[in-house]
PDB file of C-alpha atoms in Angstrom:
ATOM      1  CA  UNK A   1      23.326 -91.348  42.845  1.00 87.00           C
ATOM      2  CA  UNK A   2      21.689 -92.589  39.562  1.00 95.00           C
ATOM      3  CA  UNK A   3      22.367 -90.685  36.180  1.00 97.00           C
ATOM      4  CA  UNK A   4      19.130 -90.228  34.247  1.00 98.00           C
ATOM      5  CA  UNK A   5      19.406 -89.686  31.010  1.00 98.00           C
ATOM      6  CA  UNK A   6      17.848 -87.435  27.857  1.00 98.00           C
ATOM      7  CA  UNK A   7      18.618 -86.840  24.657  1.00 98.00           C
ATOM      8  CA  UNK A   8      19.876 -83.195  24.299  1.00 98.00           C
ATOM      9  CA  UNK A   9      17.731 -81.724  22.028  1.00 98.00           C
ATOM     10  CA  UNK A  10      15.108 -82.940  18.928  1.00 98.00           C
ATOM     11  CA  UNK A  11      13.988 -81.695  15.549  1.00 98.00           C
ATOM     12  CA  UNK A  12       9.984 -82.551  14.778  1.00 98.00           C
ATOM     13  CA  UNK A  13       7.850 -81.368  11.825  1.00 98.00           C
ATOM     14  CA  UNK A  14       4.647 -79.524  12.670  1.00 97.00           C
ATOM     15  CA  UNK A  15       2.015 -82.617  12.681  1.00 97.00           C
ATOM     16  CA  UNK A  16       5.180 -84.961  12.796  1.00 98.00           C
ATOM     17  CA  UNK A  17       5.432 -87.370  15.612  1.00 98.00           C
ATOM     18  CA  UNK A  18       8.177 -87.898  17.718  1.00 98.00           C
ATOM     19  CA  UNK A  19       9.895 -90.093  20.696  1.00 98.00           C
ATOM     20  CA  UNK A  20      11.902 -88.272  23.616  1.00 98.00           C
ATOM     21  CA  UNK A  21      13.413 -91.412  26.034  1.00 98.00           C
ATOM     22  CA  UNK A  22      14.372 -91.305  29.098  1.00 98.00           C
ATOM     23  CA  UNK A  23      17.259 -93.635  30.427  1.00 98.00           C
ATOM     24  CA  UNK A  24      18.705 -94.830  33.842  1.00 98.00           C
ATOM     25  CA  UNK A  25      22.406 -95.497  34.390  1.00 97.00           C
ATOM     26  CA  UNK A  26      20.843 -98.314  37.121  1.00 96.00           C
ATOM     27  CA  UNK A  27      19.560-100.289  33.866  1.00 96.00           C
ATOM     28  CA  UNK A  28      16.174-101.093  32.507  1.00 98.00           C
ATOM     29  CA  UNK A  29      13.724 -98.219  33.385  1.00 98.00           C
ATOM     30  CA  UNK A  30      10.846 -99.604  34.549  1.00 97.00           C
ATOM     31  CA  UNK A  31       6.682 -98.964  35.753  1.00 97.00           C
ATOM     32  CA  UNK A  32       8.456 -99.254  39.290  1.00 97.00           C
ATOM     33  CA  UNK A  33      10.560 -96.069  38.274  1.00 98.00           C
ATOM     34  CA  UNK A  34       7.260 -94.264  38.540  1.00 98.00           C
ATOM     35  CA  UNK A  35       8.346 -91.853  35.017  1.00 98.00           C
ATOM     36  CA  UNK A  36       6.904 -88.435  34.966  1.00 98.00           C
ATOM     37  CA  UNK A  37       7.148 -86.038  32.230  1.00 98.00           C
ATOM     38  CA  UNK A  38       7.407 -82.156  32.185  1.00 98.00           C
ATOM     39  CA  UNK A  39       7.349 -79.026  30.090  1.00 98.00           C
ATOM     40  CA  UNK A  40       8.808 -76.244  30.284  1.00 98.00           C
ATOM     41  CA  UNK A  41       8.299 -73.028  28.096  1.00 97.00           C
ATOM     42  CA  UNK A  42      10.946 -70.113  28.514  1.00 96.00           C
ATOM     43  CA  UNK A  43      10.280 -67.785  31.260  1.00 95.00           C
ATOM     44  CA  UNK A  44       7.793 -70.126  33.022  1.00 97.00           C
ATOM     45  CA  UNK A  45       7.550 -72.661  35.372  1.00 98.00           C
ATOM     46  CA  UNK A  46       7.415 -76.442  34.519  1.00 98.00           C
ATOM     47  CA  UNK A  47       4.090 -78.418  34.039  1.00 98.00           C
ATOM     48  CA  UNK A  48       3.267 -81.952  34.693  1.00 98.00           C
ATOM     49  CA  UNK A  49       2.085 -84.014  31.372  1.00 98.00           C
ATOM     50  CA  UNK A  50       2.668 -87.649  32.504  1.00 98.00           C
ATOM     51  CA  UNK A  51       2.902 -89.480  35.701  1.00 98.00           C
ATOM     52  CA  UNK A  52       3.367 -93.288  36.680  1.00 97.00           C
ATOM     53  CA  UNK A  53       4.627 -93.989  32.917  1.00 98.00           C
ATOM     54  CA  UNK A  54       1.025 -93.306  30.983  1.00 98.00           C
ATOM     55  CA  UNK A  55      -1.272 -91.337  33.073  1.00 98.00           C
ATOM     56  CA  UNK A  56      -2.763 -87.929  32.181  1.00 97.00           C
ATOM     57  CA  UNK A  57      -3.583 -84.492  33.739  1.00 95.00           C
ATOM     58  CA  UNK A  58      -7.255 -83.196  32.431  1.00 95.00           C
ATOM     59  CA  UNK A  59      -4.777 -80.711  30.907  1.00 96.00           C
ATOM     60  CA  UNK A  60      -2.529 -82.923  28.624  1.00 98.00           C
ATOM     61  CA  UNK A  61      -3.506 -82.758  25.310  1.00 97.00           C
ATOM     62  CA  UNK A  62      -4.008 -86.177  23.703  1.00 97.00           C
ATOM     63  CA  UNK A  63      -1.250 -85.737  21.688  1.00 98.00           C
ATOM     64  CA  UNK A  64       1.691 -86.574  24.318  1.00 98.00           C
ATOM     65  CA  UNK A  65       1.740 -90.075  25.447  1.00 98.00           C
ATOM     66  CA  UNK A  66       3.912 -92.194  27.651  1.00 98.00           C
ATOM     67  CA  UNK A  67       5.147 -95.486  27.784  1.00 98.00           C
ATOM     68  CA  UNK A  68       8.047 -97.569  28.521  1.00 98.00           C
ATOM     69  CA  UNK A  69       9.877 -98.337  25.475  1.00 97.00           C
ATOM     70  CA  UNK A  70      13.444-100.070  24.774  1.00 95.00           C
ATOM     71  CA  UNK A  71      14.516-100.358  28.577  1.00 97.00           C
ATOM     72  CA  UNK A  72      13.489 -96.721  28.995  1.00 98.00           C
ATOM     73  CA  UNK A  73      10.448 -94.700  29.754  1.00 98.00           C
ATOM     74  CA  UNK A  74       9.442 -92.821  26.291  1.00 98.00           C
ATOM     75  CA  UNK A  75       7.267 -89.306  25.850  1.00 98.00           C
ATOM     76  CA  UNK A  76       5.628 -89.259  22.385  1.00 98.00           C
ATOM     77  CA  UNK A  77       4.228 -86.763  20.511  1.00 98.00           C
ATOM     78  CA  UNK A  78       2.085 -86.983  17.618  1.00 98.00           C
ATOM     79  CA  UNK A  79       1.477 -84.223  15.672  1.00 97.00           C
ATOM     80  CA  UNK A  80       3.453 -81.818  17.349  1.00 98.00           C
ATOM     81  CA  UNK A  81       1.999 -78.355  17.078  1.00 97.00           C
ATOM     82  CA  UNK A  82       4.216 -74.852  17.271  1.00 97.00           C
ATOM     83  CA  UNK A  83       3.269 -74.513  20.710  1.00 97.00           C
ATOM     84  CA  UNK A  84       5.088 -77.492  21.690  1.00 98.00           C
ATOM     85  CA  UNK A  85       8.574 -76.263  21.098  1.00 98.00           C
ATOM     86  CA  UNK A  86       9.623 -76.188  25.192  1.00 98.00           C
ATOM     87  CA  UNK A  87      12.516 -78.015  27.219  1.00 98.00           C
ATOM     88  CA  UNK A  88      11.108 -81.488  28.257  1.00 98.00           C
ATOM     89  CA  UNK A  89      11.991 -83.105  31.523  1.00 98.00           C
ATOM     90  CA  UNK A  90      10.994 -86.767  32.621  1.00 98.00           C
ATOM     91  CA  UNK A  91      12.212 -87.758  36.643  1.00 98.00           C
ATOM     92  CA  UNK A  92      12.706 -91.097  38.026  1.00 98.00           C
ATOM     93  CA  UNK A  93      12.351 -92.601  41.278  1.00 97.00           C
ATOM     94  CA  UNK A  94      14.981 -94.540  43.342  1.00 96.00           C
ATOM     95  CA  UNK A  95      13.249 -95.631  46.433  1.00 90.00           C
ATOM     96  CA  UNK A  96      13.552 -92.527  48.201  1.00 83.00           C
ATOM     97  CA  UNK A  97      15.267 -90.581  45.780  1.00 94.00           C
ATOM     98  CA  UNK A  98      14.183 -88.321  42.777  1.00 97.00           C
ATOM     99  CA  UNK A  99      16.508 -87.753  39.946  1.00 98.00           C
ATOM    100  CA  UNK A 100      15.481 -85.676  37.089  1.00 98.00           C
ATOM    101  CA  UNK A 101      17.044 -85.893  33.533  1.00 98.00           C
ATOM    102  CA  UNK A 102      18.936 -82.878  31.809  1.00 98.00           C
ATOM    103  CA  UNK A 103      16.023 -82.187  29.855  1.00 98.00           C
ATOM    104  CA  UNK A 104      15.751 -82.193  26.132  1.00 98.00           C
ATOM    105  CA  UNK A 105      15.068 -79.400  23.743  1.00 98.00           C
ATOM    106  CA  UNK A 106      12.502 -80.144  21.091  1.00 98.00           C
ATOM    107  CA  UNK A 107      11.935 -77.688  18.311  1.00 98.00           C
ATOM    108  CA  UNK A 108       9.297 -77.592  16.176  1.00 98.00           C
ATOM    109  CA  UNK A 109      10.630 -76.885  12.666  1.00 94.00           C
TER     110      UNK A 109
ATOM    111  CA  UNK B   1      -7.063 -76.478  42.001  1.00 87.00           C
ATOM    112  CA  UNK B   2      -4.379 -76.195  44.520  1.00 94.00           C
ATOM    113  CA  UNK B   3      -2.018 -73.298  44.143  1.00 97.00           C
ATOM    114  CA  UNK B   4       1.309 -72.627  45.444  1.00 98.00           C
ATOM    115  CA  UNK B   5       3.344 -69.721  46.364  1.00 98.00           C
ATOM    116  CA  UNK B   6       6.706 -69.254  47.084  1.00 98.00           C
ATOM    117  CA  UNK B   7       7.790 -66.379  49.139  1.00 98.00           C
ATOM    118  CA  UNK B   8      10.935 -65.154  50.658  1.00 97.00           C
ATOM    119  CA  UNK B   9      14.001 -62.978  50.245  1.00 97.00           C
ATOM    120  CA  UNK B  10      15.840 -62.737  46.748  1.00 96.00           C
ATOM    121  CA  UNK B  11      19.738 -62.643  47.790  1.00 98.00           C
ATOM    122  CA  UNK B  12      21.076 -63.770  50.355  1.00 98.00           C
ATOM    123  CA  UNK B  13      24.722 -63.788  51.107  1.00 98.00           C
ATOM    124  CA  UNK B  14      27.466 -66.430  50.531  1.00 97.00           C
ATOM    125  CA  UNK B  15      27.484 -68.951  53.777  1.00 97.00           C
ATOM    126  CA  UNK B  16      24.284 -67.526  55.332  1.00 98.00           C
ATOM    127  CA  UNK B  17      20.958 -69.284  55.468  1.00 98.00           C
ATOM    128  CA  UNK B  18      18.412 -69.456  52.462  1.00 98.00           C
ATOM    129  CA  UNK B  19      15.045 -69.625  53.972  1.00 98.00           C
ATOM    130  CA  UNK B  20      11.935 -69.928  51.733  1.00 98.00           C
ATOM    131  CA  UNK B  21       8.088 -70.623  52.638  1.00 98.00           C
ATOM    132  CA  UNK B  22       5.865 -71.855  49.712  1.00 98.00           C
ATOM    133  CA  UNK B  23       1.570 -71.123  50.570  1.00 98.00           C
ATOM    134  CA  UNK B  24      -0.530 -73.811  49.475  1.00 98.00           C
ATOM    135  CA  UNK B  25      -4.081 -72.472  48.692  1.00 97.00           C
ATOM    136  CA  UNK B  26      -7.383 -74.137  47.113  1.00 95.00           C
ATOM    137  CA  UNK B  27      -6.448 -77.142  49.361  1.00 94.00           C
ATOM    138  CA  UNK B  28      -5.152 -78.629  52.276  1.00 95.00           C
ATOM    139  CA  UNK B  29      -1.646 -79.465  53.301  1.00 96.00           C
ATOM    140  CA  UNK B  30      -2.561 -82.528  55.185  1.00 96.00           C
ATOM    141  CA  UNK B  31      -2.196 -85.902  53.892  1.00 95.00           C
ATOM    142  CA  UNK B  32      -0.358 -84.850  50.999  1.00 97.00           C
ATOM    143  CA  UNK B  33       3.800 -84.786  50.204  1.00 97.00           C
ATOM    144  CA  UNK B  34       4.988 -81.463  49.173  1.00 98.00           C
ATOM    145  CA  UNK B  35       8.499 -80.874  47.146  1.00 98.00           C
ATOM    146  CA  UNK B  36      11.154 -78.534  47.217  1.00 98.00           C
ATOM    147  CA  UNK B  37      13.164 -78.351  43.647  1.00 98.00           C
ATOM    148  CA  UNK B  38      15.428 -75.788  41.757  1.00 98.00           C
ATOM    149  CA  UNK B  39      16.673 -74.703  38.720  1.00 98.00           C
ATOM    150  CA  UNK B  40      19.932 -73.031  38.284  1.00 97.00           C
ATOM    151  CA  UNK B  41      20.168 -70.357  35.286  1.00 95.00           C
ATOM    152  CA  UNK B  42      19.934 -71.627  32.135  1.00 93.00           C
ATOM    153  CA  UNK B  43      20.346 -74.935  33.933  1.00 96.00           C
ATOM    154  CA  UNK B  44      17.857 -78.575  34.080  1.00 96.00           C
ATOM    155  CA  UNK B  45      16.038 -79.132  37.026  1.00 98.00           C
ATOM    156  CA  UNK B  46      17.384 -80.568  40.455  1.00 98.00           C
ATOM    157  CA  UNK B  47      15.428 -82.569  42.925  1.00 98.00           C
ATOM    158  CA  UNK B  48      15.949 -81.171  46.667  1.00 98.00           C
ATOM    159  CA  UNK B  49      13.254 -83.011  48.623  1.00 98.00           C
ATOM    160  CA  UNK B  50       9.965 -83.804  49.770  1.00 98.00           C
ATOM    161  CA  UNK B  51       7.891 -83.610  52.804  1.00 98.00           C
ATOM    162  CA  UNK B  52       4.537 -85.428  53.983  1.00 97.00           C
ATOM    163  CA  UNK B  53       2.434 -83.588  56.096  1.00 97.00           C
ATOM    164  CA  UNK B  54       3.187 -85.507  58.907  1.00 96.00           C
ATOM    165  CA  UNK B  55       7.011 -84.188  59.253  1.00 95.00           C
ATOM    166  CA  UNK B  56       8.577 -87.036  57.760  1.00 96.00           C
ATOM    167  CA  UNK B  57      11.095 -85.527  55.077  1.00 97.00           C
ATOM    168  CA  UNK B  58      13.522 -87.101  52.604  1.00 97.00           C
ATOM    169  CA  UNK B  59      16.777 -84.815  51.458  1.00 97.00           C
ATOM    170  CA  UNK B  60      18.547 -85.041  48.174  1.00 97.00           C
ATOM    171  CA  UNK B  61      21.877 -86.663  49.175  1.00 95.00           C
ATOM    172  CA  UNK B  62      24.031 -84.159  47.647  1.00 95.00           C
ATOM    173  CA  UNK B  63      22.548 -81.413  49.201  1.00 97.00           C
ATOM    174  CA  UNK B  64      20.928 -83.736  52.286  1.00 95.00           C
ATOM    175  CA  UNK B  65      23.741 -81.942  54.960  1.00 96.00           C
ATOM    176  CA  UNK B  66      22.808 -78.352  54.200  1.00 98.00           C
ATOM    177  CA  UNK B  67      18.746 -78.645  53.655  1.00 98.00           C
ATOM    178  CA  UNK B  68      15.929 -78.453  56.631  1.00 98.00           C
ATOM    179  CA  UNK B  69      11.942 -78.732  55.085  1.00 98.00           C
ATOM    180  CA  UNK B  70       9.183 -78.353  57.573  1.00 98.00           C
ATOM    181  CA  UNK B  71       5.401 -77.996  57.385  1.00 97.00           C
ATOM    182  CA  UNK B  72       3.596 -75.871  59.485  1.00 97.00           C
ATOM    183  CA  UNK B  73      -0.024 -77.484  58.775  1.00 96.00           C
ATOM    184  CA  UNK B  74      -2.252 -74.450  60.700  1.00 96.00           C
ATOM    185  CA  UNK B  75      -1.023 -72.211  58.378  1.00 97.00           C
ATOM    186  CA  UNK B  76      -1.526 -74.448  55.418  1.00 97.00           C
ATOM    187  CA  UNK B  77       2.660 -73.945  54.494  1.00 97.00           C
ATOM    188  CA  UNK B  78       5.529 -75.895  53.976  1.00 98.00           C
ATOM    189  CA  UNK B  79       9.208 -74.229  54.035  1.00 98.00           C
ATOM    190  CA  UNK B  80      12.852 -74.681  52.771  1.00 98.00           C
ATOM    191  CA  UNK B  81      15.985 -73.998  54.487  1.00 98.00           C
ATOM    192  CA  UNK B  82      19.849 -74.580  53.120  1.00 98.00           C
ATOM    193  CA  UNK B  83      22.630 -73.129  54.542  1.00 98.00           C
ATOM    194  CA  UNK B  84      25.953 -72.047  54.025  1.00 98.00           C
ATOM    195  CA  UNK B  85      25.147 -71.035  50.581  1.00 98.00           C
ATOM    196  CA  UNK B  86      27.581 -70.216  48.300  1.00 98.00           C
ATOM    197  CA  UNK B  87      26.830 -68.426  44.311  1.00 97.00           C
ATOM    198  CA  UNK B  88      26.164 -72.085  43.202  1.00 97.00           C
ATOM    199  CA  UNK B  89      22.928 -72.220  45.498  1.00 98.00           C
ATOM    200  CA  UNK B  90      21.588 -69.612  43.192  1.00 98.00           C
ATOM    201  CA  UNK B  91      18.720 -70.787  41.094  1.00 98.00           C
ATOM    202  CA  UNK B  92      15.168 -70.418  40.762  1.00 98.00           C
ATOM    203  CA  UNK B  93      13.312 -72.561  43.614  1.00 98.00           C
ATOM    204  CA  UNK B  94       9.977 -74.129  42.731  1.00 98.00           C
ATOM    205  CA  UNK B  95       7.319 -75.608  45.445  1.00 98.00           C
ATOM    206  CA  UNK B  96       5.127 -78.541  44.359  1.00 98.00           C
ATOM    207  CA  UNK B  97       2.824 -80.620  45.572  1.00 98.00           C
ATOM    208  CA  UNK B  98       3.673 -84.234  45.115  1.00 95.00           C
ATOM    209  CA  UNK B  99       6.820 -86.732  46.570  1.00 95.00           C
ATOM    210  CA  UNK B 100       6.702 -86.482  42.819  1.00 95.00           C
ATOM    211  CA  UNK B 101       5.563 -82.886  41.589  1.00 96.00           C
ATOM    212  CA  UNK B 102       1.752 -82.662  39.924  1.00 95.00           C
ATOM    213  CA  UNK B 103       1.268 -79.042  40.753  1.00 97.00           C
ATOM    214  CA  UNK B 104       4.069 -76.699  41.053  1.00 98.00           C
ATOM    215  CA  UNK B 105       4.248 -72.914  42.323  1.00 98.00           C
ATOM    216  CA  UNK B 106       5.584 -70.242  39.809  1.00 98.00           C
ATOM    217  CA  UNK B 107       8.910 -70.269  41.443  1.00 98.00           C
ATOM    218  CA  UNK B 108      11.237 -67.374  43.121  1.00 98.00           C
ATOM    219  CA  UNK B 109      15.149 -66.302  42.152  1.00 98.00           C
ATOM    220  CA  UNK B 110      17.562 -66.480  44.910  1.00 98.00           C
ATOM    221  CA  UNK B 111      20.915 -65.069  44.285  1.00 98.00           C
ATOM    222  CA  UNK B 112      23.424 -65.238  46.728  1.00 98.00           C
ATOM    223  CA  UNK B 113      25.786 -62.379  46.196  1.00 97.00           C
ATOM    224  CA  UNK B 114      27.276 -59.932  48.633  1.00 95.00           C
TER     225      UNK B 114
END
């Protein structure tokens, strides 16, 4: 089974901007992988911000943004607010298979 | 907006049967895939499968000998069942709707304990 990949945890600035990845021990992440993005706040179940790399819910703020970047898929936030301190998750697709990354911790400090 | 529920006992014993049934409301279960995932404490997330409405079902591999989802489409429900637990089973379990989750239920805590 394929090993995805997150950093562990990440420092931003409030109204700073950054770059959570997302890598594949297969190789080069790519639209085929299908990315999605999650948050989750303590206590709470996760929510979906990005699917199929870039897309949007209605309820993603415009802030977070996804892309594929360096041979992995790549969550962006710019001008991270308080209220985005949370665990982030991204989960690739193998064919059939789902694998979900160990999630990384971004604080907003 | 679809919502889901998950519903079913809290502990369950080491290498008995985990059974859980998540309620999809605000929509229908047809022609959709529905997910199964869980999230041991303090732990990341971990895929267990999916399920189209059809019946056709696709395990995680790891867990692919122990884990049975079915849809029961009259009663707008989908359901998970893994057996022989054992204390590493416990976790939070989470339904969604998606092969690849877009809405997710709250999610329940099993514990398996005697």
């Amino acid at each position: 089974q394929a090993v995805v990949t997150q950093e562990p945890s990440l420092t931003v600035s409030p109204g700073g901007t950054v770059t959570l990845t997302c890598g594949s021990s297969t190789g080069v992440v790519t639209s085929g992988h299908y990315p999605y993005w999650f948050q989750q706040k303590p206590g709470q179940a996760p929510t979906t911000l990005i699917y199929d790399t870039s897309s949007k819910h209605s309820w993603t703020p415009a802030r977070f943004s996804g892309s594929l970047l360096g041979g992995k898929a790549a969550l962006t936030l710019s001008g991270a607010q308080p209220e985005d301190e949370a665990e982030y998750y991204c989960l690739l697709s193998y064919s059939d298979a789902r694998v979900f990354g160990g999630g990384t911790k971004l604080t907003v400090l | 907006q679809v919502q889901l529920q998950e519903s079913g006992p809290g502990l369950v014993k080491p290498s008995e049967t985990l059974s859980l049934t998540c309620t999809v409301s605000g929509g229908s279960i047809s022609n959709y895939y529905w997910s199964w995932i869980r999230q041991s404490p303090g732990k990341g997330l971990e895929w267990i499968g999916y399920i189209y409405y059809s019946g056709s079902t696709n395990y995680n591999s790891s867990l692919k000998s122990r884990v049975t989802i079915s849809v029961d489409t009259s009663k707008n429900q989908f359901s998970l069942k893994l057996s022989s637990v054992t204390a590493a089973d416990t976790a939070v379990y989470y339904c969604a709707k998606g092969a690849n989750p877009h809405y997710w239920g709250q999610g329940t805590l099993v514990t398996v304990s005697s």
